[in-house]
Short mmCIF file of C-alpha atoms and ligand atoms in Angstrom, two decimals:
data_model
loop_
_atom_site.label_atom_id
_atom_site.label_comp_id
_atom_site.label_asym_id
_atom_site.label_seq_id
_atom_site.Cartn_x
_atom_site.Cartn_y
_atom_site.Cartn_z
CA UNK A 74 -9.23 -7.16 22.82
CA UNK A 75 -10.38 -6.04 25.67
CA UNK A 76 -12.88 -2.55 25.75
CA UNK A 77 -10.12 -0.28 26.94
CA UNK A 78 -9.89 2.18 24.09
CA UNK A 79 -5.85 2.08 23.19
CA UNK A 80 -5.02 5.16 20.43
CA UNK A 81 -2.40 4.78 18.17
CA UNK A 82 -0.15 6.78 20.17
CA UNK A 83 -0.48 4.24 23.04
CA UNK A 84 0.25 1.59 20.75
CA UNK A 85 3.63 3.23 18.85
CA UNK A 86 4.70 3.90 22.92
CA UNK A 87 4.44 0.60 23.40
CA UNK A 88 5.36 -1.18 20.45
CA UNK A 89 9.35 1.37 21.33
CA UNK A 90 8.35 1.08 25.15
CA UNK A 91 7.30 -2.63 25.90
CA UNK A 92 9.06 -4.86 23.10
CA UNK A 93 11.65 -2.02 22.56
CA UNK A 94 10.83 -3.02 18.50
CA UNK A 95 10.63 0.97 17.00
CA UNK A 96 13.26 3.86 18.28
CA UNK A 97 11.47 6.91 19.27
CA UNK A 98 12.48 8.36 15.70
CA UNK A 99 10.42 6.01 14.17
CA UNK A 100 7.74 6.53 16.48
CA UNK A 101 7.84 10.13 15.95
CA UNK A 102 7.64 9.03 11.62
CA UNK A 103 4.66 7.19 12.21
CA UNK A 104 3.19 9.42 14.07
CA UNK A 105 3.37 12.56 11.92
CA UNK A 106 2.23 10.34 8.87
CA UNK A 107 -0.82 9.50 10.50
CA UNK A 108 -1.60 13.10 11.51
CA UNK A 109 -1.28 13.17 7.59
CA UNK A 110 -3.45 11.10 6.97
CA UNK A 111 -5.93 12.90 8.75
CA UNK A 112 -6.40 16.27 7.36
CA UNK A 113 -5.62 13.62 3.23
CA UNK A 114 -9.87 12.21 4.87
CA UNK A 115 -10.88 15.99 5.99
CA UNK A 116 -10.11 16.67 2.99
CA UNK A 117 -11.54 14.67 0.73
CA UNK A 118 -14.53 13.99 2.70
CA UNK A 119 -15.54 17.37 1.79
CA UNK A 120 -14.86 16.35 -1.87
CA UNK A 121 -17.05 18.53 -3.83
CA UNK A 122 -17.56 21.31 -0.86
CA UNK A 123 -14.18 21.36 -1.25
CA UNK A 124 -14.06 22.45 -4.30
CA UNK A 125 -10.83 19.84 -4.43
CA UNK A 126 -12.63 17.56 -6.83
CA UNK A 127 -11.63 17.01 -10.49
CA UNK A 128 -8.81 17.04 -12.81
CA UNK A 129 -5.83 19.62 -12.28
CA UNK A 130 -3.65 20.87 -15.31
CA UNK A 131 -0.52 18.91 -14.40
CA UNK A 132 0.81 15.32 -15.67
CA UNK A 133 2.49 12.67 -12.68
CA UNK A 134 5.51 10.77 -13.52
CA UNK A 135 3.90 8.44 -14.55
CA UNK A 136 2.27 10.31 -17.38
CA UNK A 137 -0.75 10.74 -16.05
CA UNK A 138 -3.48 13.31 -14.91
CA UNK A 139 -3.14 14.69 -11.29
CA UNK A 140 -5.96 14.68 -10.02
CA UNK A 141 -6.39 17.97 -7.31
CA UNK A 142 -6.33 16.15 -4.51
CA UNK A 143 -3.03 13.90 -5.31
CA UNK A 144 -1.34 17.40 -5.45
CA UNK A 145 -2.62 18.46 -2.64
CA UNK A 146 -2.27 14.95 -0.48
CA UNK A 147 1.33 14.89 -2.23
CA UNK A 148 1.79 18.64 -1.09
CA UNK A 149 0.01 17.77 2.96
CA UNK A 150 3.23 14.11 3.68
CA UNK A 151 5.83 16.55 2.46
CA UNK A 152 4.75 19.82 5.18
CA UNK A 153 4.05 17.67 7.76
CA UNK A 154 7.86 15.04 7.65
CA UNK A 155 10.19 17.60 6.65
CA UNK A 156 11.25 19.39 9.74
CA UNK A 157 10.43 16.91 12.56
CA UNK A 158 14.34 16.03 12.02
CA UNK A 159 13.39 12.26 11.80
CA UNK A 160 13.55 11.85 7.76
CA UNK A 161 16.64 12.26 4.83
CA UNK A 162 14.45 12.33 2.44
CA UNK A 163 10.80 10.86 0.86
CA UNK A 164 10.13 9.95 -2.41
CA UNK A 165 6.09 9.76 -4.30
CA UNK A 166 4.46 8.90 -7.10
CA UNK A 167 3.80 12.32 -7.99
CA UNK A 168 7.00 13.56 -8.08
CA UNK A 169 9.89 12.48 -10.51
CA UNK A 170 12.57 12.71 -7.69
CA UNK A 171 13.89 12.42 -4.44
CA UNK A 172 12.33 15.54 -1.83
CA UNK A 173 15.69 15.43 0.24
CA UNK A 174 14.82 17.65 3.40
CA UNK A 175 16.24 21.58 3.06
CA UNK A 176 18.89 22.04 4.99
CA UNK A 177 16.98 24.73 7.23
CA UNK A 178 15.47 21.07 8.78
CA UNK A 179 17.71 18.79 10.43
CA UNK A 180 17.91 15.08 8.26
CA UNK A 181 17.07 12.68 10.11
CA UNK A 182 18.31 8.21 9.57
CA UNK A 183 14.71 7.64 7.15
CA UNK A 184 13.47 7.35 4.54
CA UNK A 185 9.89 8.28 3.42
CA UNK A 186 8.18 6.72 0.37
CA UNK A 187 4.36 7.04 -0.38
CA UNK A 188 1.50 6.80 -2.91
CA UNK A 189 -0.16 10.03 -1.44
CA UNK A 190 -3.40 9.39 -3.10
CA UNK A 191 -3.88 5.75 -4.67
CA UNK A 192 -7.50 5.68 -6.49
CA UNK A 193 -7.43 8.17 -8.02
CA UNK A 194 -9.44 7.51 -10.98
CA UNK A 195 -12.48 7.24 -8.04
CA UNK A 196 -11.53 10.31 -6.16
CA UNK A 197 -15.10 12.17 -7.56
CA UNK A 198 -17.43 8.79 -8.31
CA UNK A 199 -17.70 8.57 -4.52
CA UNK A 200 -15.67 5.62 -4.17
CA UNK A 201 -13.19 4.34 -1.36
CA UNK A 202 -9.31 5.50 -1.82
CA UNK A 203 -6.23 6.04 0.40
CA UNK A 204 -2.85 6.56 1.09
CA UNK A 205 0.07 4.31 1.35
CA UNK A 206 3.59 4.34 2.29
CA UNK A 207 6.36 2.67 3.44
CA UNK A 208 10.07 3.48 6.09
CA UNK A 209 13.12 2.15 4.56
CA UNK A 210 15.88 3.33 7.31
CA UNK A 211 19.15 5.49 5.18
CA UNK A 212 22.41 3.07 4.66
CA UNK A 213 24.42 3.39 7.21
CA UNK A 214 27.65 5.17 6.18
CA UNK A 215 26.05 6.95 3.16
CA UNK A 216 26.24 10.78 2.52
CA UNK A 217 24.09 13.15 2.41
CA UNK A 218 21.23 11.02 0.15
CA UNK A 219 20.49 10.48 -2.98
CA UNK A 220 17.75 7.82 -5.07
CA UNK A 221 20.15 5.21 -4.37
CA UNK A 222 19.81 4.75 -0.71
CA UNK A 223 15.82 4.60 -1.94
CA UNK A 224 16.71 1.66 -3.78
CA UNK A 225 16.40 -1.32 -0.98
CA UNK A 226 13.86 -4.49 -1.71
CA UNK A 227 11.49 -4.68 0.01
CA UNK A 228 12.13 -6.81 3.24
CA UNK A 229 14.24 -4.50 4.44
CA UNK A 230 11.34 -1.93 5.29
CA UNK A 231 11.10 -1.31 9.11
CA UNK A 232 7.27 -0.04 8.98
CA UNK A 233 4.48 -0.05 6.43
CA UNK A 234 0.91 1.03 5.89
CA UNK A 235 -2.23 2.44 4.69
CA UNK A 236 -5.46 4.66 5.65
CA UNK A 237 -8.20 3.40 3.78
CA UNK A 238 -10.12 6.90 3.42
CA UNK A 239 -13.51 4.99 3.35
CA UNK A 240 -17.04 4.84 4.71
CA UNK A 241 -13.81 5.16 8.56
CA UNK A 242 -10.84 6.11 7.42
CA UNK A 243 -9.06 3.83 8.78
CA UNK A 244 -5.25 3.22 9.01
CA UNK A 245 -3.55 0.14 8.62
CA UNK A 246 0.26 -0.52 10.73
CA UNK A 247 3.23 -2.90 10.27
CA UNK A 248 6.11 -1.90 12.00
CA UNK A 249 7.38 -6.07 11.80
CA UNK A 250 5.58 -7.52 14.91
CA UNK A 251 1.84 -7.81 13.03
CA UNK A 252 -0.87 -6.12 11.60
CA UNK A 253 -2.45 -3.74 13.41
CA UNK A 254 -5.25 -1.72 12.42
CA UNK A 255 -6.83 2.17 13.43
CA UNK A 256 -10.41 3.77 13.20
CA UNK A 257 -10.08 7.92 13.27
CA UNK A 258 -12.65 8.54 16.95
CA UNK A 259 -13.83 12.12 13.77
CA UNK A 260 -15.25 13.29 17.22
CA UNK A 261 -11.83 13.24 18.88
CA UNK A 262 -9.81 13.42 16.49
CA UNK A 263 -7.47 10.18 17.52
CA UNK A 264 -6.85 6.68 15.52
CA UNK A 265 -7.71 4.37 18.14
CA UNK A 266 -7.72 0.57 17.85
CA UNK A 267 -9.94 -1.56 16.61
CA UNK A 268 -8.03 -4.77 15.18
CA UNK A 269 -4.69 -6.03 15.74
CA UNK A 270 -2.67 -9.28 14.82
CA UNK A 271 -4.92 -9.83 11.58
CA UNK A 272 -4.59 -12.81 10.58
CA UNK A 273 -5.33 -13.74 6.57
CA UNK A 274 -7.64 -17.63 5.64
CA UNK A 275 -5.67 -19.40 4.13
CA UNK A 276 -8.00 -19.97 1.73
CA UNK A 277 -10.86 -18.17 -0.11
CA UNK A 278 -13.57 -17.99 -2.77
CA UNK A 279 -12.89 -14.06 -3.55
CA UNK A 280 -11.01 -13.01 -6.41
CA UNK A 281 -9.85 -9.51 -7.30
CA UNK A 282 -8.51 -8.49 -10.50
CA UNK A 283 -9.94 -6.44 -13.66
CA UNK A 284 -11.65 -8.58 -16.07
CA UNK A 285 -11.11 -6.41 -18.77
CA UNK A 286 -7.84 -7.27 -19.51
CA UNK A 287 -8.80 -10.78 -19.61
CA UNK A 288 -7.29 -11.55 -23.59
CA UNK A 289 -4.52 -9.62 -22.81
CA UNK A 290 -3.16 -11.85 -19.43
CA UNK A 291 -0.67 -14.29 -19.33
CA UNK A 292 -1.54 -17.68 -19.81
CA UNK A 293 -0.88 -18.86 -16.16
CA UNK A 294 -3.83 -16.53 -15.43
CA UNK A 295 -5.93 -17.05 -17.55
CA UNK A 296 -6.37 -19.97 -16.34
CA UNK A 297 -6.32 -19.86 -12.34
CA UNK A 298 -8.97 -17.31 -13.38
CA UNK A 299 -10.87 -19.74 -15.62
CA UNK A 300 -10.66 -22.41 -12.70
CA UNK A 301 -12.39 -19.78 -10.70
CA UNK A 302 -15.66 -19.24 -12.91
CA UNK A 303 -15.80 -23.04 -14.36
CA UNK A 304 -16.84 -23.16 -10.33
CA UNK A 305 -17.56 -26.35 -8.42
CA UNK A 306 -18.07 -27.97 -11.17
CA UNK A 307 -14.26 -27.66 -12.47
CA UNK A 308 -10.65 -28.30 -11.18
CA UNK A 309 -11.09 -25.79 -7.68
CA UNK A 310 -14.84 -27.92 -7.25
CA UNK A 311 -15.98 -24.88 -5.86
CA UNK A 312 -17.79 -21.17 -6.94
CA UNK A 313 -16.06 -17.90 -6.76
CA UNK A 314 -17.46 -14.53 -6.55
CA UNK A 315 -15.48 -11.42 -7.73
CA UNK A 316 -14.35 -8.09 -6.23
CA UNK A 317 -12.39 -5.06 -8.20
CA UNK A 318 -12.68 -1.64 -6.61
CA UNK A 319 -9.98 -0.08 -9.57
CA UNK A 320 -8.55 0.72 -5.32
CA UNK A 321 -5.96 -1.58 -4.15
CA UNK A 322 -6.50 0.01 -1.37
CA UNK A 323 -10.21 -0.90 -0.45
CA UNK A 324 -8.73 -3.95 -2.46
CA UNK A 325 -5.98 -5.11 -0.27
CA UNK A 326 -8.06 -3.66 3.37
CA UNK A 327 -11.49 -5.95 2.20
CA UNK A 328 -8.59 -8.98 1.60
CA UNK A 329 -6.60 -8.09 4.52
CA UNK A 330 -9.95 -8.31 5.96
CA UNK A 331 -12.37 -11.78 5.33
CA UNK A 332 -9.00 -12.94 2.45
CA UNK A 333 -9.17 -13.28 -1.26
CA UNK A 334 -6.73 -12.42 -3.30
CA UNK A 335 -5.80 -9.79 -5.98
CA UNK A 336 -4.02 -10.05 -9.40
CA UNK A 337 -2.70 -7.19 -11.61
CA UNK A 338 0.05 -9.01 -13.91
CA UNK A 339 1.64 -8.04 -16.17
CA UNK A 340 -0.40 -8.23 -19.27
CA UNK A 341 -0.26 -7.66 -22.84
CA UNK A 342 -0.87 -4.00 -23.36
CA UNK A 343 2.07 -3.16 -22.95
CA UNK A 344 4.32 -5.89 -22.95
CA UNK A 345 7.99 -4.08 -22.56
CA UNK A 346 6.48 -3.00 -18.95
CA UNK A 347 6.92 -5.59 -15.84
CA UNK A 348 3.17 -4.50 -14.97
CA UNK A 349 0.69 -1.12 -13.83
CA UNK A 350 1.48 -1.28 -9.80
CA UNK A 351 4.71 0.38 -9.03
CA UNK A 352 7.75 -1.91 -6.01
CA UNK A 353 8.44 0.76 -4.09
CA UNK A 354 5.58 2.54 -2.90
CA UNK A 355 2.82 0.20 -3.66
CA UNK A 356 3.86 -4.02 -3.79
CA UNK A 357 6.59 -2.86 -1.41
CA UNK A 358 4.18 -2.08 1.61
CA UNK A 359 1.22 -3.74 0.49
CA UNK A 360 3.12 -7.19 0.46
CA UNK A 361 4.87 -6.51 3.68
CA UNK A 362 1.23 -5.64 5.41
CA UNK A 363 -0.07 -9.16 3.60
CA UNK A 364 3.46 -11.53 4.24
CA UNK A 365 2.63 -10.06 8.09
CA UNK A 366 -0.74 -11.04 8.36
CA UNK A 367 0.20 -14.92 7.13
CA UNK A 368 -0.61 -14.72 3.22
CA UNK A 369 1.13 -14.22 0.78
CA UNK A 370 3.32 -11.57 -1.93
CA UNK A 371 4.54 -12.86 -5.58
CA UNK A 372 5.12 -10.99 -8.40
CA UNK A 373 4.14 -14.42 -10.29
CA UNK A 374 8.23 -15.44 -9.58
CA UNK A 375 9.34 -15.05 -6.82
CA UNK A 376 8.26 -12.92 -3.14
CA UNK A 377 8.37 -9.85 -3.89
CA UNK A 378 10.01 -8.60 -1.44
CA UNK A 379 12.86 -10.58 -2.53
CA UNK A 380 12.69 -8.01 -5.55
CA UNK A 381 16.28 -5.90 -6.25
CA UNK A 382 13.87 -2.35 -7.42
CA UNK A 383 16.49 -0.94 -10.68
CA UNK A 384 14.52 1.90 -11.14
CA UNK A 385 11.78 4.01 -7.75
CA UNK A 386 9.36 4.17 -9.84
CA UNK A 387 9.51 0.78 -12.00
CA UNK A 388 6.15 -1.52 -11.55
CA UNK A 389 6.01 -5.03 -10.54
CA UNK A 390 3.64 -7.82 -11.55
CA UNK A 391 1.29 -8.12 -7.96
CA UNK A 392 -0.19 -10.70 -6.66
CA UNK A 393 -1.13 -11.03 -4.09
CA UNK A 394 -3.67 -12.39 -0.41
CA UNK A 395 -4.49 -15.10 0.56
CA UNK A 396 -1.61 -17.61 0.86
CA UNK A 397 -2.85 -20.77 -0.97
CA UNK A 398 -3.96 -18.88 -3.68
CA UNK A 399 -0.94 -16.89 -4.11
CA UNK A 400 1.18 -20.17 -4.19
CA UNK A 401 -1.72 -21.99 -7.06
CA UNK A 402 -1.37 -18.57 -8.90
CA UNK A 403 2.50 -19.08 -8.58
CA UNK A 404 3.26 -22.18 -9.30
CA UNK A 405 0.93 -21.70 -12.96
CA UNK A 406 3.41 -19.19 -14.07
CA UNK A 407 7.09 -21.59 -12.57
CA UNK A 408 5.40 -25.72 -12.84
CA UNK A 409 6.68 -26.35 -9.36
P1 P6P B 609 -7.22 -0.52 -13.50
C1 P6P B 609 -5.12 2.47 -9.08
O1 P6P B 609 -5.34 4.08 -10.67
C2 P6P B 609 -4.15 1.76 -8.83
O2 P6P B 609 -2.68 2.32 -8.91
C3 P6P B 609 -4.76 1.10 -8.02
O3 P6P B 609 -4.81 1.37 -7.05
C4 P6P B 609 -5.80 -0.24 -8.92
O4 P6P B 609 -5.35 -1.72 -8.03
C5 P6P B 609 -5.64 0.18 -10.32
O5 P6P B 609 -4.75 0.97 -10.56
C6 P6P B 609 -7.01 -0.29 -11.05
O6 P6P B 609 -6.65 0.05 -12.37
O7 P6P B 609 -6.35 -0.39 -14.83
O8 P6P B 609 -8.97 -1.46 -13.34
O9 P6P B 609 -8.21 1.16 -13.14
#
């Protein structure tokens, strides 16, 4: 890549103009989301100095205690996006139902879904967290907008990405033409292109799973992790390393950067739930990013992006990352 600094704005204009890849309304939407992520990054960076750490006194739709920053991040995304005329509605992990753009603003054709601050359990201990977002188009001919309009397969996404608030603040984005990474230049206040055409190595020696749940796993996951732990004396013929940040954004960013496999599978703790992570605003955007970078993403049995959602906040088992590893775990589930 030349040493010419390419801003997010220029990258998106070129995706719109040169490749005809994204309409101006989608470009506007992505620039607004990026600006909102900058504001969230500022709030996160203040930490105790901003008086925004710690729990709020409320629970989200998942029944999880909300952190103050969860609520702040949600409000920042709503306020940044509701007036621009590019959206019909928004959906968030932090809101029970969809947020329809108020009548005082023009309605657009896009639907924005987000987990405003993923990894909240890490906020108070200064570990990387992030915002995950997914963009769908409102179905043609749909009058008004309803939750039903959001229930589209991940393969229907027109844009997806996340912003990781770590040692750097980095926006990672796909519009279906590969994966690009933009690092926030705090002096200029702009996101600068630092990686494009990101590729995940098809093989890896690094797996990510919460090992404390081992006794609850299904046999295929247990088999895969056991083989990794046996190492080079076992069927894998190589030793493995393990990482678990407990922030999906941080684990996925590592995998996009150097490969690996991330697993949050179904387990016996709550057998009626297909998994812990949410399909619409965690697994789908991350699954598309990983596929666009040459990786794979399944629920152990099928491609995540092919799952037809039944509910806005439905959960899913997630196996994603280096293609050959994801295919192995999936084969252990399906016997193929
Ligand atoms: P556990 C964060 O709360 C999250 O939704 C993901 O970001 C993360 O991968 C997972 O949950 C961590 O879950 O059970 O290990 O705390």
